[in-house]
Coordinates of C-alpha atoms in Angstrom, one line a residue:
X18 CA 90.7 80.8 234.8
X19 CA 89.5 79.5 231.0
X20 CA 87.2 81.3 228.6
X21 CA 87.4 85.4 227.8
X22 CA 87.2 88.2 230.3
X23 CA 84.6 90.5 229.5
X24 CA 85.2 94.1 229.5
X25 CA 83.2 96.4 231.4
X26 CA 82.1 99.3 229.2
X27 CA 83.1 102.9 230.7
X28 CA 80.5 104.4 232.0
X29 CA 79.3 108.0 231.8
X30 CA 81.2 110.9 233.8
X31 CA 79.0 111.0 236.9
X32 CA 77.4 114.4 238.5
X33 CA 78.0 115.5 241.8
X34 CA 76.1 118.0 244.1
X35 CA 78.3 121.3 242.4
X36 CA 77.7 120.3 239.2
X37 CA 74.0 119.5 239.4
X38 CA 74.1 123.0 241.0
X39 CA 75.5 124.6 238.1
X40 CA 73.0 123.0 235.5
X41 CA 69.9 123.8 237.3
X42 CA 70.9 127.5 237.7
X43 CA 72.3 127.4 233.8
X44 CA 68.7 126.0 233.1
X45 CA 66.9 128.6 235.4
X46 CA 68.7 131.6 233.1
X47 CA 68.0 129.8 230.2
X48 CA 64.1 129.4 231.1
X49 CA 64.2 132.8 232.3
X50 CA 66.0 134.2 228.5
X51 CA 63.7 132.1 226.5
X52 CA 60.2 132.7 228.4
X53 CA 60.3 136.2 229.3
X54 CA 59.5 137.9 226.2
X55 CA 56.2 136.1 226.2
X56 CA 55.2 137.9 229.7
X57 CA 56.1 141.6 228.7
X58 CA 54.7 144.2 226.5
X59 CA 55.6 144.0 223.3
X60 CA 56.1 148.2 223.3
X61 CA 58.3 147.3 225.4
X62 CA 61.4 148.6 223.2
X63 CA 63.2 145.1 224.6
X64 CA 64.2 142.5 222.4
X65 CA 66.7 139.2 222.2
X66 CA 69.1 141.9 220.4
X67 CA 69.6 144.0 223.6
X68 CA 69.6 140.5 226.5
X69 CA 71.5 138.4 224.5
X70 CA 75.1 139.3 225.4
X71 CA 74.1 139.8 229.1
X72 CA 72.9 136.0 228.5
X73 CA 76.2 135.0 226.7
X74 CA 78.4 136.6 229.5
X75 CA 76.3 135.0 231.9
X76 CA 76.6 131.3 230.1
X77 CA 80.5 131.5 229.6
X78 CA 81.5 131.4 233.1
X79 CA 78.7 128.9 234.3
X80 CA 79.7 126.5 231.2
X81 CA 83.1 126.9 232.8
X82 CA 81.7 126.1 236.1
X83 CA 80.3 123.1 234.7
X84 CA 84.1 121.6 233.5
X85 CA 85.1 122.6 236.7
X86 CA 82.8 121.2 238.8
X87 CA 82.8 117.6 237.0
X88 CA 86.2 117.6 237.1
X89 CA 86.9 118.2 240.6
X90 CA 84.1 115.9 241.8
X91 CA 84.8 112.9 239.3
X92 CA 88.6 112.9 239.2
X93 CA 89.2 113.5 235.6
X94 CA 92.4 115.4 234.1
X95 CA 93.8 117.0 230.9
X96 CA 93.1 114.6 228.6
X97 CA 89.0 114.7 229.1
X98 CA 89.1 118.1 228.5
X99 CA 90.9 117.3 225.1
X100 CA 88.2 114.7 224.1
X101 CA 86.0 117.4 224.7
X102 CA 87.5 119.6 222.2
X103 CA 88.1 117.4 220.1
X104 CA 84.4 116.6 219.5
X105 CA 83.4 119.6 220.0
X106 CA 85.7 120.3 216.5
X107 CA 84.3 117.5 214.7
X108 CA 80.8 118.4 215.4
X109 CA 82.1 122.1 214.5
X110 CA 83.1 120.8 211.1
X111 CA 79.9 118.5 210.4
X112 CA 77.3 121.7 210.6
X113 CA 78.4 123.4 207.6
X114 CA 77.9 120.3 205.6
X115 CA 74.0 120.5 205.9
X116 CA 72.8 123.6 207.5
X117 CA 70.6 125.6 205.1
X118 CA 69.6 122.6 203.2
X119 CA 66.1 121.2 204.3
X120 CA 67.4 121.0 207.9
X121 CA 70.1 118.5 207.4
X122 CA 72.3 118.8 210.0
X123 CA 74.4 115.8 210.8
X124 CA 76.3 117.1 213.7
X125 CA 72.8 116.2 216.3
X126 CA 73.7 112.5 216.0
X127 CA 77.4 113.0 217.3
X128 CA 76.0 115.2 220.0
X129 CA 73.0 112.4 220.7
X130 CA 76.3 109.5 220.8
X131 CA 78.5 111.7 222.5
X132 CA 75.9 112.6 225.5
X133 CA 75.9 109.5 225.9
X134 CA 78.9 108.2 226.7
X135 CA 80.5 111.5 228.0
X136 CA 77.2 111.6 230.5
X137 CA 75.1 114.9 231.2
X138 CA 77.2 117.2 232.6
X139 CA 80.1 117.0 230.1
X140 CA 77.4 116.7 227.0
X141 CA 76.0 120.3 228.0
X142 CA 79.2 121.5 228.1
X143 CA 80.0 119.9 224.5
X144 CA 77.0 120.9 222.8
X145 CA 77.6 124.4 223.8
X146 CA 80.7 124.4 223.2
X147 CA 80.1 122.9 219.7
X148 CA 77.7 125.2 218.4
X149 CA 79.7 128.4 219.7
X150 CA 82.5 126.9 217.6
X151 CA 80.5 126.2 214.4
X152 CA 79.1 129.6 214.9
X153 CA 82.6 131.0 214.4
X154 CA 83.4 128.4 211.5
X155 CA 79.8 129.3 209.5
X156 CA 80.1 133.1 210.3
X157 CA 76.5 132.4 212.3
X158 CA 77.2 134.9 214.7
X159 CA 74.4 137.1 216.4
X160 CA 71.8 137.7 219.2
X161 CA 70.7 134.0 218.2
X162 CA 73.7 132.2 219.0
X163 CA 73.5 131.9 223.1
X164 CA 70.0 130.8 222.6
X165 CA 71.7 128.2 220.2
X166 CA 74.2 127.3 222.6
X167 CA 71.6 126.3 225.7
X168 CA 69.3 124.7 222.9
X169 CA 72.5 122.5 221.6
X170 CA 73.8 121.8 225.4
X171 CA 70.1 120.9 226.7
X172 CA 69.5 118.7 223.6
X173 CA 73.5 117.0 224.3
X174 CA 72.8 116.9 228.0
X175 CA 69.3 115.2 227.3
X176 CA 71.2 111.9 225.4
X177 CA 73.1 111.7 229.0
X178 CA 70.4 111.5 231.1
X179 CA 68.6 108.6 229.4
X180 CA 68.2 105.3 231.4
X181 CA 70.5 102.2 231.4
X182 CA 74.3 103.6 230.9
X183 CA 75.2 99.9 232.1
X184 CA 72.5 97.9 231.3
X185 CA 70.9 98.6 227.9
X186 CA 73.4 98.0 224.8
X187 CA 72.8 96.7 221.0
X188 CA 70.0 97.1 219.6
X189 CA 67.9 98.3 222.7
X190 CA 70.6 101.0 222.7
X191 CA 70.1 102.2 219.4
X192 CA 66.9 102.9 219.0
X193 CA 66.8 103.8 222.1
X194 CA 68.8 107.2 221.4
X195 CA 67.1 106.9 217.8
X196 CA 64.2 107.9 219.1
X197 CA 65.4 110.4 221.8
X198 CA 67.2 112.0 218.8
X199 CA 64.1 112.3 216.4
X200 CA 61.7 114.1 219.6
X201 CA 64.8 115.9 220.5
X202 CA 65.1 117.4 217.5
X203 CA 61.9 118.6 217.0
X204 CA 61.8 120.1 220.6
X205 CA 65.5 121.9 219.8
X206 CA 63.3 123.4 216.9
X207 CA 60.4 124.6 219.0
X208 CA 62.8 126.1 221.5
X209 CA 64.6 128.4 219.0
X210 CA 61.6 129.2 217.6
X211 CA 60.2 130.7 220.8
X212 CA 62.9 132.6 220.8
X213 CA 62.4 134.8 218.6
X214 CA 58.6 134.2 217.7
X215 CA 57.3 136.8 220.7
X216 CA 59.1 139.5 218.4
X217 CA 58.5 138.7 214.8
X218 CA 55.5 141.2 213.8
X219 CA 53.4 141.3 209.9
X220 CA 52.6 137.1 210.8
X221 CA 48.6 136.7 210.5
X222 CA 46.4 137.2 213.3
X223 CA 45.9 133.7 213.4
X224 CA 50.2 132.9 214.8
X225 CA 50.9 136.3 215.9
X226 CA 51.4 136.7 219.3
X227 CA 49.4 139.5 221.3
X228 CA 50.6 141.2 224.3
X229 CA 46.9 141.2 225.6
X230 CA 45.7 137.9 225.1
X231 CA 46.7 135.2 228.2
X232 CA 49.8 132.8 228.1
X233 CA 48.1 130.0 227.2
X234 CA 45.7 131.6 224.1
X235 CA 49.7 132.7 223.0
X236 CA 50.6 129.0 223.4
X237 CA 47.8 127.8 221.2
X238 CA 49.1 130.2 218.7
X239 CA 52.8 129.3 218.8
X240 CA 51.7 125.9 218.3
X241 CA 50.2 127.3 214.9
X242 CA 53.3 129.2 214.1
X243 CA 55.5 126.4 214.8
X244 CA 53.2 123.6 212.4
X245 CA 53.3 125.9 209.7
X246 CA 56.3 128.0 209.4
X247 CA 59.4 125.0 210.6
X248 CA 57.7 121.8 211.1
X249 CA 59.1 120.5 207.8
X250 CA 62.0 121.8 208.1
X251 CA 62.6 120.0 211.9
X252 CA 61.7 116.9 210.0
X253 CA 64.8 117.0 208.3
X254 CA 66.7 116.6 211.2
X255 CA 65.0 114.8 213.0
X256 CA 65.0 111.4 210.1
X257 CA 68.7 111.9 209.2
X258 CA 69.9 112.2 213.2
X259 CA 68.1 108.7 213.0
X260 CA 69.5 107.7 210.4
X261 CA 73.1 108.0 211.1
X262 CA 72.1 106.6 214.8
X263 CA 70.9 103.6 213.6
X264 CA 73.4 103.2 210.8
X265 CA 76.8 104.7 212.0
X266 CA 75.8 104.7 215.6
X267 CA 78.0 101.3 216.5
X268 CA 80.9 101.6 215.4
X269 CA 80.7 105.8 217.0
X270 CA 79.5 104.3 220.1
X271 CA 82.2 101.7 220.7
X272 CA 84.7 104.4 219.6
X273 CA 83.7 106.4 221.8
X274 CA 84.3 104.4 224.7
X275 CA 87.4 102.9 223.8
X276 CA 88.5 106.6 223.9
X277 CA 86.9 107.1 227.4
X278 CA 88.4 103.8 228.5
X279 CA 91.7 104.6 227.6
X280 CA 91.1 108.2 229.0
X281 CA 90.0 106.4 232.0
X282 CA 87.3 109.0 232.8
X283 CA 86.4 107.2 236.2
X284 CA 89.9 106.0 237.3
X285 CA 90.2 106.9 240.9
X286 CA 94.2 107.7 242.5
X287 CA 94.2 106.6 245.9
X288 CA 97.9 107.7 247.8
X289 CA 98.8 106.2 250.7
X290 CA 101.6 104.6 252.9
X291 CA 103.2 101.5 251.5
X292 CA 102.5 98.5 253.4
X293 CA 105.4 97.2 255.5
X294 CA 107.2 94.1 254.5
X295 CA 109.9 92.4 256.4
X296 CA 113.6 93.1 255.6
X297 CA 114.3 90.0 252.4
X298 CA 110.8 89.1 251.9
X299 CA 109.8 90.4 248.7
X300 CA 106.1 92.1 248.4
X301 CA 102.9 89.6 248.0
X302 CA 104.7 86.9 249.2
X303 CA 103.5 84.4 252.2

C-alpha cells in the first residue's frame, strides 16, 4: 500500500456511568457551597470561614472517586495518573508568574488545552488538583481555596466537554477553545465572586446584598458588584488565556497527544486462550 498512513489523534479519556456519577454529585455540593449563603440570613453567625473545610473534606475523597472511577471504566494505568501530575505541576508553577498582576494568569490556557485532550473527567480532576497545588506553592491557603478548587475543575472540565474531539482540528480547533477560554474566564470570576459577595458588608446599597430583598433583586445587584468591582480585572485573563491559545496552542495541543498516544489512554488488553495451530505449522500461516 503507497502514500502515508495517517495517524489517528488520541482521543479524550471517555466517562462512564460511575464517573458521571461522581461529577454530578461533586457539582450538586459545589452548587449547594456556593449558592447557600444567598438563601440564609445574614445574622446568621455562618460564613465560608466555618463550611469551607467540611467542603474540602467532602471534595478530597470524591476528586479521588473521580481517578478512580475513570480509571476503572476506561482501562488506563500508572502512567496517566503521572501525566496528571505532571501537569498539574506545571500549571502549579505558571500561577505565581501572573497572579496579582492585572489578572494575568497563564496557567487557564494549559488547563483550557489540557481539558481537552485529557477529556472531562480527568480535566476536573487536574484543575483541582492544580490549584490546590499552586495554593501550597503561592502560600494561597484559606476558606477560599475549595471554592478555588471546584471553580478551577469546572472551568478544566468545561474545555472537555466541547464538541468535535475527532472531528474539529486546526484552526476550527483553536478558536474554538479561544473562545471557550475567554467566557470561561470571566464565568470562573463571577463564581468566586459569589462566593464570598453574600458576606462582604460596608459595599453601597446599590451592590450590597440584603437578606430581605428576593433572589433575583440580589442577582440584579451581584451583577452590579461584579461590573464594577472585577470586571477589569477578569479581562485580564480572559485576553491572555486567548492569547497563548491561539499562539502557543499548536504545538501544546500536538504535545499533548503525543504524550497520551504514547500513554495510550484508550488501549484496551484483551486476555484470552491462544488459538490452536497444528503441531510444525508456524502461526498465520495457510
Amino acid at each position: 500500500m503507497s502514500g502515508t498512513q495517517r495517524v489517528r489523534a488520541p482521543r479524550p479519556v471517555r466517562l462512564g456511568p460511575k464517573s458521571v456519577a461522581v461529577l454530578l454529585l461533586t457539582g450538586a455540593i459545589g452548587v449547594v457551597a456556593f449558592g447557600w449563603p444567598l438563601l440564609a440570613d445574614t445574622g446568621s453567625g455562618l460564613a465560608h470561614a466555618q463550611d469551607a473545610p467540611w467542603l474540602f473534606a467532602a471534595l478530597l475523597p470524591l476528586l479521588v472517586a473521580v481517578v478512580v472511577a475513570t480509571i476503572s471504566e476506561s482501562g488506563m494505568d500508572a502512567k496517566a495518573v503521572a501525566m496528571l501530575g505532571v501537569l498539574a505541576a506545571v500549571g502549579a508553577a505558571l500561577r505565581p508568574l501572573g497572579a496579582g498582576t492585572a489578572g494575568l494568569e497563564p496557567m487557564f490556557f494549559l488547563m483550557v488545552l489540557s481539558g481537552r485532550v485529557l477529556g472531562p473527567g480527568f480535566g476536573f480532576v487536574l484543575g483541582s488538583v492544580t490549584m490546590f497545588a499552586s495554593a501550597l506553592l503561592t502560600g494561597g491557603v484559606g476558606p477560599w481555596m475549595p471554592f478555588q478548587m471546584l471553580s478551577m475543575g469546572w472551568f478544566t472540565m468545561g474545555a472537555g466537554l466541547l464538541p468535535g474531539p475527532d472531528g474539529v482540528r486546526g484552526r476550527a480547533e483553536l478558536a474554538m477553545l479561544a473562545v471557550y477560554g475567554c467566557v470561561a474566564a470571566f464565568a470562573y470570576g463571577a463564581v468566586m465572586n459569589l462566593q464570598g459577595w453574600p458576606l462582604i458588608t460596608g459595599l453601597g446599597s446599590g451592590i450590597s446584598f440584603d437578606e430581605n430583598d428576593p433572589l433575583h433583586e440580589n442577582l440584579v445587584r451581584f451583577v452590579a458588584y461584579y461590573l464594577t468591582t472585577s470586571l477589569g480585572w477578569d479581562l485580564g485573563r480572559a485576553v491572555l488565556t486567548v492569547v497563548l491559545t491561539l499562539t502557543l496552542g499548536p504545538t501544546l495541543l500536538k504535545a499533548l497527544r503525543r504524550a497520551t498516544r504514547r500513554a495510550a489512554f484508550d488501549a484496551r488488553v484483551a486476555f484470552g486462550e491462544p488459538e490452536w495451530q497444528p503441531e510444525g505449522t508456524a502461526p498465520g500461516s495457510s
